[in-house]
Structure formats: structure tokens, C-alpha cells
Amino acid sequence: MMDTSELLFDLWYVAAPSAQVKRGKTLPVTLLGQQVLLGRDNAGAVFCLRDFCPHRGMPLRYGAFDGEQIECCYHGWCFDTKGSCTKIPSLAPGEKTDISRIKVARFPCKEVEGAIWVYVPRMGARAPEDVPEVPVSPGPQGKHWYWVDSVDLPCHIDHAVIGLMDPSHGPFVHASWWWRTRRSMHLKEKKFEPTARGFKMVSHKPSSNSRAYKILGGDRMTEIAFQLPGLRTEHIVIGEHHIVLLTALTPVDEKNTKLHQFMFTTLPLLNLLKPVLRPFGKAFIQQDVRVVVRQQEGLSRPHPALMLVGDADQQALWYYKLKKDWLAASEQQAPFENRITAKTLRWYS
Ligand code: FES
Ligand SMILES: [Fe+2]
């Protein structure tokens, strides 16, 4: 039987917000169990190498980076940002070693709109030359994300995704005067449609029980979408203005997931208020972190049986279905086909 708790390889993941990787610096991160070194050269271009010196296995993060070359801390071998060896200090003149053939594995890495994406192949496998495009987010293209927060969720990505797309925890986990309260719960009815790699809640007027929304006023539409491997986007259009949220979940390993939260807006007032609103965004995310931490106490015994009940849990079922089909397609090297069909879901929140 296929293990659907498996991580999904051969896909783009958000590895870090751009702001975390400064010019001439590196940042070690773990993606799907693999240690990699992100970096930005002196010209501003980002790169990603396996954090492993091919000589004797020293992690390159302990080396020195001058904005062009990484020098391993152990014997001083140097590598350029493409991973090619450029220097072995101990080689005597006349020794016949073609150092340019010595390579550190390099991962496809792209910076898009203020986020650094890395294409992660299976451990030990090489990424293909022609990798697909980085997923496109909604709203104006070429925007620059405002990075709200990155947090560690001590759980498998499946629980992180399900928690992220779970519509019924809001009034319990996120109850606060500025968002919503339990008393504001009412029946929701939303239409969902399949997308290339996921599903979306078709453009609708946002919940009237969210105070934060009420303040914004105007004629508005919201579209919330999920796509594999763990990307949620929310696009709010108010007149001719946009608010776009991107939540990117990236597995660190089988037991840990990183959540990166970004936002973008063309609303002048909201842009001005970003530094003031950031703590609210962080507080909101911390509410989710707290439930994940507590939930892990319950999940710590082996294979507990869990339930997915009613329309409120339908998105979780869809996620499992997408994932199962994705794994089957990649196993058979066949194109992925989304078998989700359009459906209207009803729940209280
Ligand atoms: S381990 Fe890196 S140079 Fe020897
Ligand atoms: Fe939440």
C-alpha cells in the first residue's frame, strides 16, 4: 500500500523569504530532510547547494563565503556558487586532478516576488535540467511580498496543511476581538472548484463576521486556493485594489514543517500600516502554532485513528486525494490528473 504520509519530491518549495538571505551571505536550511545552503552572491543572485563538502563531508555552512566562492573550513577546498570546485590548496604543481569535475550538488533555485524557491528532488537524485516554472501567485504579477513571519510547526506537513485549510477551528483557535468570536459563528456555504494541482473556494464576498474585513469596506471579492505541495493563497479584491496572502508550508523533515507567511497589498493605508499590523499577523500564526504543539501530545502514541467529518473536513479529504494521486502519477511517471469535482460545502464557523 502506498504511504501517503510520504513527502512530495520534485516540486518547488519556499525555502526562505528573500529578506533572510543577505548579499554575500549564506543560510543553512533543511528541506525535506536534506541539508542545503542557500546563498546570495555579490551580484544579488541566489543559489542553493547541498550543504556537504565532497572531500570529507564537512557541511559547507561552516566555511567562509566571500560573495563568490565558498571555502570549506576543513581543508580549504573552494567552490563557486554553481557548485564547481575551483581550488584545492593542498595540490602540488603537476598533480593530475581535474578539479573542475569535482562538484557539490546544486538545487534549482529562484527568487520570485520576495521569496526564495528551491526545487527539491528525492534524496540523492539530480534535479532535471528543464524544471517546471515556480507556481504563480494571484494578484498583480511582479509584486514584492511583504514577509510577515516564518515559524516552525513541530508536525508532519499533512497536519500542517489540514490545519491551514481547516475552516472550523477559526472561532475556537483564533477567537479575538479583532477577528471573530464564537458568538459570531454562522452557517457558511461556499462553492469549490478543482484547479491544476488543488482546489479553490470560488470568488465570494468575505465573511461578514470578520471585523478586520468590515473595516476595509468597499465592494470586495475573495478567492482562497490551495495547491500541492502546501500552498495557500488568498486574493481579496476591493474595487481596483488587491490584498494577497501567501502561506507556504515546507517540510523540514517527517516531523517538522516550516510555515512562511507573506502578504501584499496595493491599498495605500494598509501598506502604511504594515509594521503596525505585523504583530497581529504574528499573533494569529502563534495561535496556530500553539494548537499544533498541543495536538502533537495527542498524536504521540502510535497510529491514532482520526476522523474527518462533514463538509468542514472535506478540504482535508481532498488534500489526501490529491496527494495520493500525485504520488501514484509520479510512481508511474504518468501525468497527474486532478480527480476533484466541483462541490458546494456547508459548515458553521
Ligand atoms: S572536507 Fe571540505 S575541504 Fe576537506
Ligand atoms: Fe488557523
XYZ file of N, CA, C and O and ligand atoms in Angstrom, residues 53 55-56 58 72 74-77, ligand 1:
40
model
N 30.547 19.079 1.804
C 31.776 19.157 1.015
C 32.100 17.765 0.477
O 32.173 16.802 1.253
N 34.737 16.494 -0.410
C 36.018 15.930 0.027
C 35.802 14.961 1.190
O 35.909 13.761 1.037
N 35.431 15.483 2.353
C 35.273 14.597 3.502
C 33.985 14.885 4.266
O 33.883 14.538 5.439
N 32.364 17.656 5.242
C 32.135 18.791 6.148
C 30.982 19.645 5.613
O 30.952 19.968 4.429
N 35.698 25.680 2.088
C 35.385 24.713 3.151
C 36.334 24.934 4.330
O 37.517 25.207 4.151
N 37.507 22.870 6.407
C 38.364 21.765 6.833
C 39.724 21.762 6.120
O 40.765 21.799 6.762
N 39.706 21.739 4.774
C 40.975 21.732 4.038
C 41.014 22.819 2.978
O 41.859 22.793 2.094
N 40.069 23.735 3.071
C 40.109 24.915 2.206
C 39.727 24.717 0.747
O 39.988 25.586 -0.079
N 39.103 23.587 0.418
C 38.630 23.443 -0.964
C 37.634 24.577 -1.230
O 36.828 24.926 -0.351
S 36.148 18.339 3.951
Fe 35.956 20.094 2.808
S 37.927 20.535 2.170
Fe 38.147 18.688 3.200
